[in-house]
Tab-separated table of C-alpha atoms in Angstrom:
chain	number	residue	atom	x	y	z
A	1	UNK	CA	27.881	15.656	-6.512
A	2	UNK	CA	30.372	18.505	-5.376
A	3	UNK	CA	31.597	21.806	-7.266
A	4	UNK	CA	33.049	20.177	-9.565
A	5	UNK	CA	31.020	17.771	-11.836
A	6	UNK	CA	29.136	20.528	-13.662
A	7	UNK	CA	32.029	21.690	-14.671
A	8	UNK	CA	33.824	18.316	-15.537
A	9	UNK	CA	30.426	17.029	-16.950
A	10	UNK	CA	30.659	20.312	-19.478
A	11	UNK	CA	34.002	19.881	-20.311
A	12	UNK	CA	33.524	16.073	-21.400
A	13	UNK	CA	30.391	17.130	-23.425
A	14	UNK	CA	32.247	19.788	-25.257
A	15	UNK	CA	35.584	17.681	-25.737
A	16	UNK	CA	33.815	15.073	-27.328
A	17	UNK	CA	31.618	16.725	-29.260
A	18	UNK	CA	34.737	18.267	-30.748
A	19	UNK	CA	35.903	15.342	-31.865
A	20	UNK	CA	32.575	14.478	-33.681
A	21	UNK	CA	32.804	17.519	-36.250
A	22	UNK	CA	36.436	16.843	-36.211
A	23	UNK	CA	35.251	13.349	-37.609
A	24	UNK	CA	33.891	13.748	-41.033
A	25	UNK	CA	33.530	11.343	-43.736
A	26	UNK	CA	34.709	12.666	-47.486
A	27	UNK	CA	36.340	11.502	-50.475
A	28	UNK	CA	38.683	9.973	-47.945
A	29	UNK	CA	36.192	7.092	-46.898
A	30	UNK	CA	37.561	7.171	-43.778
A	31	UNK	CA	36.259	6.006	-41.069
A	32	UNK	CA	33.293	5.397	-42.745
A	33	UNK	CA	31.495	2.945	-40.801
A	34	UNK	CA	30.009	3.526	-37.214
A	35	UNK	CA	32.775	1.252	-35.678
A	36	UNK	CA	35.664	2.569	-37.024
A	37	UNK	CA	34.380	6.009	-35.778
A	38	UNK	CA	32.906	4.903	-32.202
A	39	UNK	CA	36.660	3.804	-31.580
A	40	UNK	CA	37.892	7.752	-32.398
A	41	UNK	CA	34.574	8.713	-30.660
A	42	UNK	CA	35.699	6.841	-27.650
A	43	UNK	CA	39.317	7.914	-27.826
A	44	UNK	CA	37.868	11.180	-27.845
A	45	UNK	CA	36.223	10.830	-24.673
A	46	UNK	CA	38.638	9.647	-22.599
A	47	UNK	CA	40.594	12.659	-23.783
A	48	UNK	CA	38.071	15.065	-23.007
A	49	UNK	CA	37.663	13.162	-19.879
A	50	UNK	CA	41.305	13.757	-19.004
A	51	UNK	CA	41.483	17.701	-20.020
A	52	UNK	CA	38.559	18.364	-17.962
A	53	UNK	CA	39.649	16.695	-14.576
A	54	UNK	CA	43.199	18.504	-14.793
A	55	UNK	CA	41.658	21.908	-13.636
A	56	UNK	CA	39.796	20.834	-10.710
A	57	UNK	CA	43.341	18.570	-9.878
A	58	UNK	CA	45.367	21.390	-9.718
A	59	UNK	CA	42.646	23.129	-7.567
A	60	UNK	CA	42.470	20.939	-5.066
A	61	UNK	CA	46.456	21.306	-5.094
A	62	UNK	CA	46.793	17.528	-6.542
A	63	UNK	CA	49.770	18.290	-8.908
A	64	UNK	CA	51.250	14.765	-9.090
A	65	UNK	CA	47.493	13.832	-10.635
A	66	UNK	CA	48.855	15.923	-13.507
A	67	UNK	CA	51.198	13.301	-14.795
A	68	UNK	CA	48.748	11.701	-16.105
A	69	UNK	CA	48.747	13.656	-19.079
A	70	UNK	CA	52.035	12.067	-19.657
A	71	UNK	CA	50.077	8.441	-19.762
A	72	UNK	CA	47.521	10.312	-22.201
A	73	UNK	CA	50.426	11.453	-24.677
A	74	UNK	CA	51.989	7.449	-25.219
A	75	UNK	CA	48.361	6.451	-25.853
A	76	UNK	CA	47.364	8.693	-28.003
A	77	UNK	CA	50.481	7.939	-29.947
A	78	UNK	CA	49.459	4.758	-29.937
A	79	UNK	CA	46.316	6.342	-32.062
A	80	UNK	CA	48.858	7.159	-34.809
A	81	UNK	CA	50.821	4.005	-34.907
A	82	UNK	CA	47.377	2.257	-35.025
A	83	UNK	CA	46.178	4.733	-38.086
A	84	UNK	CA	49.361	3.996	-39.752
A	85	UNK	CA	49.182	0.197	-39.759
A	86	UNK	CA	45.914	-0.038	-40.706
A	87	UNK	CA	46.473	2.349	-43.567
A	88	UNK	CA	49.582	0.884	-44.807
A	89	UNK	CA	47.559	-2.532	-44.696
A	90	UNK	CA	44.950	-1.855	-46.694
A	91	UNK	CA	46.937	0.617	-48.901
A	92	UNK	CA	48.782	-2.656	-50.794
A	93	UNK	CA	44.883	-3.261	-52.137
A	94	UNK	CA	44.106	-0.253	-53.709
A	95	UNK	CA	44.252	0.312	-57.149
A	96	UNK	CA	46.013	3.325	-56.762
A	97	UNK	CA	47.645	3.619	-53.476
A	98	UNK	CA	47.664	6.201	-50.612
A	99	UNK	CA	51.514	6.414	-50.410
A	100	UNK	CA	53.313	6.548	-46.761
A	101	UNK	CA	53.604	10.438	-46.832
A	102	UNK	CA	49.459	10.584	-47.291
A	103	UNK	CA	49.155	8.125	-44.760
A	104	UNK	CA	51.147	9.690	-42.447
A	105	UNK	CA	49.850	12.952	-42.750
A	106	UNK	CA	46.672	10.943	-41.806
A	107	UNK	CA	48.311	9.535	-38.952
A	108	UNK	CA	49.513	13.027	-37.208
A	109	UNK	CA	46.168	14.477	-37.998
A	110	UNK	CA	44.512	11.768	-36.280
A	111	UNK	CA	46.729	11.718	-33.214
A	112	UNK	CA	46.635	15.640	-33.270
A	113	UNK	CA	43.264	15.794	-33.234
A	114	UNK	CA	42.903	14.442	-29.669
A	115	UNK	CA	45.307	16.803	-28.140
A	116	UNK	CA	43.087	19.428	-29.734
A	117	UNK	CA	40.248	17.654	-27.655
A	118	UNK	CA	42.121	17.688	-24.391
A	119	UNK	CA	42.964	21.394	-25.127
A	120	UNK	CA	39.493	22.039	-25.192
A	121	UNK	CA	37.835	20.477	-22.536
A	122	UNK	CA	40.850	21.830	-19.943
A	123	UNK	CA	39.765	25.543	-21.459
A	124	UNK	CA	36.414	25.173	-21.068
A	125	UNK	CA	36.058	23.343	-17.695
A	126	UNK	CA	38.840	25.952	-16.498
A	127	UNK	CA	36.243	28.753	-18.050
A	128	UNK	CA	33.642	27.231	-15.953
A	129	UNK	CA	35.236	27.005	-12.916
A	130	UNK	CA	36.894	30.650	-12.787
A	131	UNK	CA	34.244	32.562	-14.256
A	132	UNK	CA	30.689	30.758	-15.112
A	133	UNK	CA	28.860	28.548	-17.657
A	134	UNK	CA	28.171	31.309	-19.972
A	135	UNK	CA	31.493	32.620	-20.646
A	136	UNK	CA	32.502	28.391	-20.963
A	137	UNK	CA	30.509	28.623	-23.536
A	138	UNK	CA	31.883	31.757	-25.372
A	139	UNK	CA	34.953	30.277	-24.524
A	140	UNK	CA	33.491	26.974	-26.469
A	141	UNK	CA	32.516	28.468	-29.570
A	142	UNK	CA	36.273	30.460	-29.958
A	143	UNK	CA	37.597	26.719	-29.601
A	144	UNK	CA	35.160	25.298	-32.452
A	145	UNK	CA	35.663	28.458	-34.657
A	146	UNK	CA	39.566	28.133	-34.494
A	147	UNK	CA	39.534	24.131	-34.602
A	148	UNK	CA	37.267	24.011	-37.936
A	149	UNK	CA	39.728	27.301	-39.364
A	150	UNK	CA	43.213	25.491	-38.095
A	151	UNK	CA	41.912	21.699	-39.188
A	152	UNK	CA	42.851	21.668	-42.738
A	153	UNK	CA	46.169	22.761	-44.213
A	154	UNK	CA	46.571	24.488	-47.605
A	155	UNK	CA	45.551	22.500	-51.376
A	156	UNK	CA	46.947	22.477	-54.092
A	157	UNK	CA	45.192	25.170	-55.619
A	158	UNK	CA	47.144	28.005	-53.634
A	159	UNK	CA	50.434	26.754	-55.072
A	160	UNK	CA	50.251	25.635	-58.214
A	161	UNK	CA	48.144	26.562	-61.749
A	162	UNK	CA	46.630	23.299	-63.689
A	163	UNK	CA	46.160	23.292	-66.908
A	164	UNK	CA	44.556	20.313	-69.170
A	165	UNK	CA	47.415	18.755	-71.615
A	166	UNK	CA	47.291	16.718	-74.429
A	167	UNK	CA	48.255	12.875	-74.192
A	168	UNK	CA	50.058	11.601	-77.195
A	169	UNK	CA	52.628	9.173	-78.069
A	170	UNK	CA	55.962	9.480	-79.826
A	171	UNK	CA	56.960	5.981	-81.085
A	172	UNK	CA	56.158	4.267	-78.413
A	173	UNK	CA	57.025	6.910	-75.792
A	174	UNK	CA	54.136	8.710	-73.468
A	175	UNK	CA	54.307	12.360	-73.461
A	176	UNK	CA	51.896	14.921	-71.193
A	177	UNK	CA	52.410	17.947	-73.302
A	178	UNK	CA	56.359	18.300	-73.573
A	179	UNK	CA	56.613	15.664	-70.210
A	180	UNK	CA	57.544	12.210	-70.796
A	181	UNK	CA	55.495	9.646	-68.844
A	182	UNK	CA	56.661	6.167	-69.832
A	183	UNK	CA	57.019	3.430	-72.392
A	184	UNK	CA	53.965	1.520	-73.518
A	185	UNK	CA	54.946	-0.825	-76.629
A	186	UNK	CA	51.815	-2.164	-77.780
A	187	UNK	CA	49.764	-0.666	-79.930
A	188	UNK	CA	46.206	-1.797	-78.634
A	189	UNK	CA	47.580	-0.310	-75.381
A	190	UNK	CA	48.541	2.635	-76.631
A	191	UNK	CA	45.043	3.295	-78.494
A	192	UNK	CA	43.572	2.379	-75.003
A	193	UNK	CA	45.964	5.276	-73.550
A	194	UNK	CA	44.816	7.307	-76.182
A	195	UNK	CA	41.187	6.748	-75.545
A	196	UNK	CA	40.830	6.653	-71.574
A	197	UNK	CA	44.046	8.854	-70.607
A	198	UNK	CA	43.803	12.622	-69.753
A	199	UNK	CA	46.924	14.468	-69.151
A	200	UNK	CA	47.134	17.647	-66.798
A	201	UNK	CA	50.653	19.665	-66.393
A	202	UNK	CA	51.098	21.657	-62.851
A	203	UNK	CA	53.169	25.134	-62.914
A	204	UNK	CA	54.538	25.651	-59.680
A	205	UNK	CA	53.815	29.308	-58.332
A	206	UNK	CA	57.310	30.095	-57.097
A	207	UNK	CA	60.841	28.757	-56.391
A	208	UNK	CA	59.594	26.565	-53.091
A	209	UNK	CA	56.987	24.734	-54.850
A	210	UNK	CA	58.864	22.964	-57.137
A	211	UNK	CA	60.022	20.867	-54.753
A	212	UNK	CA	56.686	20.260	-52.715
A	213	UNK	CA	55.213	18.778	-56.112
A	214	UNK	CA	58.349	16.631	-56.616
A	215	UNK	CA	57.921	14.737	-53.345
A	216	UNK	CA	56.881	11.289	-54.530
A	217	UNK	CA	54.703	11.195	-52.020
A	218	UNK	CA	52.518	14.465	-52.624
A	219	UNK	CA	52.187	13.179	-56.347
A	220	UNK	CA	50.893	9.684	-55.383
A	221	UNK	CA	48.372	11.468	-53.184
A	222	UNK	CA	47.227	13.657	-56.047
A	223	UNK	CA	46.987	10.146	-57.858
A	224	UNK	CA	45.226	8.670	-55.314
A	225	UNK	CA	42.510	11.492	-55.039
A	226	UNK	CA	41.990	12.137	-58.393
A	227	UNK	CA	41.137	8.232	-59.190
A	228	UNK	CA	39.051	8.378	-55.946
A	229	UNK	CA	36.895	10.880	-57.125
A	230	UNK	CA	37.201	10.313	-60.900
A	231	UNK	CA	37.018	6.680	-60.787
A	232	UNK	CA	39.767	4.969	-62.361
A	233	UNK	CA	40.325	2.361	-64.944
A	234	UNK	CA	42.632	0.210	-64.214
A	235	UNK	CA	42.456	-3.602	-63.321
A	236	UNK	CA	45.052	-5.960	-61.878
A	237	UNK	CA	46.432	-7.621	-64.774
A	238	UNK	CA	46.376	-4.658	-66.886
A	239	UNK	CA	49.707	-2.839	-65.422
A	240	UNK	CA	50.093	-0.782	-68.411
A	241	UNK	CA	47.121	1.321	-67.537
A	242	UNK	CA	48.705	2.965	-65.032
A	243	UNK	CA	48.229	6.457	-63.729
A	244	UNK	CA	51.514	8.179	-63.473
A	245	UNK	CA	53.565	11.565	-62.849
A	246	UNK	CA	56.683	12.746	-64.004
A	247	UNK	CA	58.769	15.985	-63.510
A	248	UNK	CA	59.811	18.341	-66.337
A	249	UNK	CA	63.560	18.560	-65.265
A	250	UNK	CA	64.232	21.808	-67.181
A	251	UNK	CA	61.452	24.266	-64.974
A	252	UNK	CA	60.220	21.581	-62.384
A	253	UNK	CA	56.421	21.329	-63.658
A	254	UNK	CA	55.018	18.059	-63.459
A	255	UNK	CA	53.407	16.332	-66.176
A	256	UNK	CA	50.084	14.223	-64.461
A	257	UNK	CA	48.610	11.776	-66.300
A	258	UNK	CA	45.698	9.810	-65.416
A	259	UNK	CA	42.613	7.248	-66.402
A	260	UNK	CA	39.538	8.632	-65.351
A	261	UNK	CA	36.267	6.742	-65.699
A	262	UNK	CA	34.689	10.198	-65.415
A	263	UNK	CA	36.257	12.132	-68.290
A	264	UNK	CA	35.442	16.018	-67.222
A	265	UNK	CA	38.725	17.886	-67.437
A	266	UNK	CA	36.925	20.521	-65.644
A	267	UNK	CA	36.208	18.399	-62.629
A	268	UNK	CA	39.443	16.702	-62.485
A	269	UNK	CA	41.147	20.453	-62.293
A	270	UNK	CA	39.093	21.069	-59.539
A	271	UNK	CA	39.939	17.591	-57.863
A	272	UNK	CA	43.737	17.897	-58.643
A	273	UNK	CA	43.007	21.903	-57.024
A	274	UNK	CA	42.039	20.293	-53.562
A	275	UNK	CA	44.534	17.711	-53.104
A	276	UNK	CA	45.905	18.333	-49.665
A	277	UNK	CA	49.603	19.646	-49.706
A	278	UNK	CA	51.289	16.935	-47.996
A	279	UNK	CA	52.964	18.150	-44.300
A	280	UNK	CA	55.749	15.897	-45.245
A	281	UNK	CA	56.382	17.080	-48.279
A	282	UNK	CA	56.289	21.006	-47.930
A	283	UNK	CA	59.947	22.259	-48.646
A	284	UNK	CA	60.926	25.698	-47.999
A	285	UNK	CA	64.568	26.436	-49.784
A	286	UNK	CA	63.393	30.098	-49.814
A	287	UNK	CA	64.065	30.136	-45.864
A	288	UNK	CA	67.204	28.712	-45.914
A	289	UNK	CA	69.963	30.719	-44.584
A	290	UNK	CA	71.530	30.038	-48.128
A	291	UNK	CA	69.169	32.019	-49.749
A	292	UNK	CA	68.847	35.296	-47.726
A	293	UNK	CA	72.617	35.962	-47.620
B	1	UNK	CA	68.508	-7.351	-52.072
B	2	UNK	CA	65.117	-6.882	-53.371
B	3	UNK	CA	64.738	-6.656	-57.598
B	4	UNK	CA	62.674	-3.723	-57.912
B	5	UNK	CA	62.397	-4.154	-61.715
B	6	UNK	CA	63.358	-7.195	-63.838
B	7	UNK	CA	62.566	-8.107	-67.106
B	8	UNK	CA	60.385	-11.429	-67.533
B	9	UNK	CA	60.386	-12.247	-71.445
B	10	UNK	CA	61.601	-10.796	-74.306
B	11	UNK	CA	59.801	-10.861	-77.606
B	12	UNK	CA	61.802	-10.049	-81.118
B	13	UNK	CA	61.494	-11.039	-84.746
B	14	UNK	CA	64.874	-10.676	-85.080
B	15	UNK	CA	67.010	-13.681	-82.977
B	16	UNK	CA	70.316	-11.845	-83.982
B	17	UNK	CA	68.844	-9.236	-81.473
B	18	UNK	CA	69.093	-11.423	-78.479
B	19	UNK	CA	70.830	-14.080	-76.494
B	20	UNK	CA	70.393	-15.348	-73.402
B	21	UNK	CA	68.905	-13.908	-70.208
B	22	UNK	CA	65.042	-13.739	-69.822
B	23	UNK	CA	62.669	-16.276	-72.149
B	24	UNK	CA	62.920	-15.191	-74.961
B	25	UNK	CA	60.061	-15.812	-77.869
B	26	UNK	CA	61.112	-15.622	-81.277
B	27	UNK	CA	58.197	-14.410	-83.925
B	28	UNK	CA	57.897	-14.416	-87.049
B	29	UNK	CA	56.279	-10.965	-87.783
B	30	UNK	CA	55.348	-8.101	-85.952
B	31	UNK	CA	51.660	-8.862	-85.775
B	32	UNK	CA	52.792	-12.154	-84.325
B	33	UNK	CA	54.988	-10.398	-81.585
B	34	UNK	CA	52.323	-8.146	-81.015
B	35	UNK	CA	49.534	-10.851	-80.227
B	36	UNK	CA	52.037	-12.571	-77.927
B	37	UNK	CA	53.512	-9.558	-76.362
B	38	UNK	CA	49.762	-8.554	-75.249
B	39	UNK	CA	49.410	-12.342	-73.817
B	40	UNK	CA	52.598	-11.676	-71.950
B	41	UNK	CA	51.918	-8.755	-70.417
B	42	UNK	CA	48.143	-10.348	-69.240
B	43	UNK	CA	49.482	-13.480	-68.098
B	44	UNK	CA	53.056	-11.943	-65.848
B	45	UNK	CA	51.542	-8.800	-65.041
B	46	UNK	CA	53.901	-6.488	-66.547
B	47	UNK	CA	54.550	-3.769	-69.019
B	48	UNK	CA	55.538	-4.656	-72.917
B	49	UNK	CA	58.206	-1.366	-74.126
B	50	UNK	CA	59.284	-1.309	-77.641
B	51	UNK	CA	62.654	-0.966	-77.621
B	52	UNK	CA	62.646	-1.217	-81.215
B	53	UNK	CA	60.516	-1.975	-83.771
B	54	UNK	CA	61.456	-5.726	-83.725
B	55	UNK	CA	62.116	-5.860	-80.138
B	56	UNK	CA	59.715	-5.557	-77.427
B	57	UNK	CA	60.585	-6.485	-73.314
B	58	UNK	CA	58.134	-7.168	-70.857
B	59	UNK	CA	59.227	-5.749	-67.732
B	60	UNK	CA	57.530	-6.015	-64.240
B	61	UNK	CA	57.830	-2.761	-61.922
């Protein structure tokens, strides 16, 4: 025992208890199980681990020890490229898939998310050491409050307006409202369409948006959660059934048509309202230099 | 070079439509094309489009 492990023994606590509410389970499903999370659990305490001996290091005027941050960074990227495969594996088995944007979105937030740990164990074990345990933990709850307010990113909600539409067929096209979706020949498939299907057409809110929602990759990941949380019905072997998206060229609204085996249009607005907006796929032509001369 | 979409069969009551290129099954009504259009599109696992009303394709995507 010396000065030291109070502080250090704080700092770990906090740090990985910061990763625990930075670990939930959702719609997501993941990681669901205990040993997919004891692995982020772990990760997470080896990071808090490492922000909370830096401060004493660099008191005890051992700078070189600092460069071991530098071995933290390459293994924590190693938690993204690990997130990524895994995803990507198990995405080819899903009904409706993740897409590679979602999943790396996924990816960054999971490697992210330690580097928030290590941030927060080096504040509070530096808190402890300058001042005292009580103003570590002030120091502790600022951390929580602006990890749980900085976590998530903006939904889809803030950017576009959903509105239901009305599925119907012209010969033996598939139209969502004015948007055409695809061909489907055969007329028991098309009463199946007809029966199942539910259409839903997003206006985007300004100039920028329009090309957020055409990124392939934000509209499989509205896909994706709106058959996660509607249910979807779809089997392999019936490829027709297929939920799908397509663009209305003319004013860049996108037609959204999907198989819910929960048929509440009000529901599904409020799914399609907290899809993530994809890091990847935010576009901002409105900042380009372009545009303001 | 990978063949993101090709078309597997190709169903018509009309043979004048067609000539060579995927299998192509040659029915004698529409009901007929229908029925085997639907066991098509079960058995390769793609999509039957009209591209007419005596031509259908069954395309996998």
């Amino acid at each position: 025992m010396n000065e030291y492990t109070y502080p250090i023994l704080f700092g770990v606590t906090i740090g990985t208890f910061a990763r625990m509410i930075m670990l939930k389970t959702d719609y997501r499903q993941y990681p669901t199980y205990l040993h997919g999370k004891i692995i982020h659990l772990a990760l997470g305490f080896i990071a808090a681990g490492l922000g909370s001996v830096a401060v004493p290091a660099i008191m005890e005027k051992e700078f070189t020890a600092i460069t071991f941050l530098t071995i933290a960074a390459s293994q924590f990227r190693e938690v993204r490229n690990m997130e990524r495969n895994t995803l990507s594996e198990m995405d080819s088995y899903e009904l409706v898939p993740r897409g590679n944007t979602y999943i790396e979105g996924i990816a960054v937030a999971f490697e992210s998310r330690n580097y928030l740990v290590i941030f927060t164990s080096l504040l509070t074990t530096m808190a402890y050491l300058v001042w005292n345990i009580y103003l570590a933990l002030v120091v502790t709850v600022i951390c929580i409050y602006v990890l749980r307010k900085y976590m998530s990113g903006s939904t889809l909600g803030d950017i576009v307006s959903v509105e239901e539409a009305e599925v119907s067929f012209d010969g033996a096209g598939l139209y969502v409202d004015n948007i055409y979706i695809m061909n489907i020949g055969l007329p028991i498939r098309q009463k199946e369409i007809m029966k199942y299907g539910m259409g839903f057409v997003l206006t985007p809110k300004n100039f920028d948006v329009r090309s957020t929602i055409a990124n392939l990759g934000q509209r499989q990941a509205i896909l994706h959660d709106v058959s996660v949380s509607l249910g979807v019905i779809r089997d392999s072997g019936t490829p027709a059934l297929v939920p799908l998206i397509k663009r209305d060229l003319d004013d860049g609204r996108i037609g959204v048509f999907v198989l819910p085996q929960d048929k509440d249009a009000k529901k599904a607005i409020k799914v399609i309202r907290s899809v993530p907006v994809l890091e990847n796929a935010i576009r901002m032509p409105s900042e380009s230099k372009a545009q303001n001369k | 070079m990978v063949l993101e979409k090709a078309i597997l069969a190709t169903i018509t009551t009309n043979a004048n439509k067609v000539t060579a290129g995927a299998s192509i099954f040659i029915c004698d009504d529409k009901e007929e094309m229908e029925k085997v259009a639907a066991n098509l599109e079960a058995i390769l696992d793609g999509i039957s489009h009209a591209l007419s009303d005596e031509l259908y394709i069954i395309v996998k995507h």
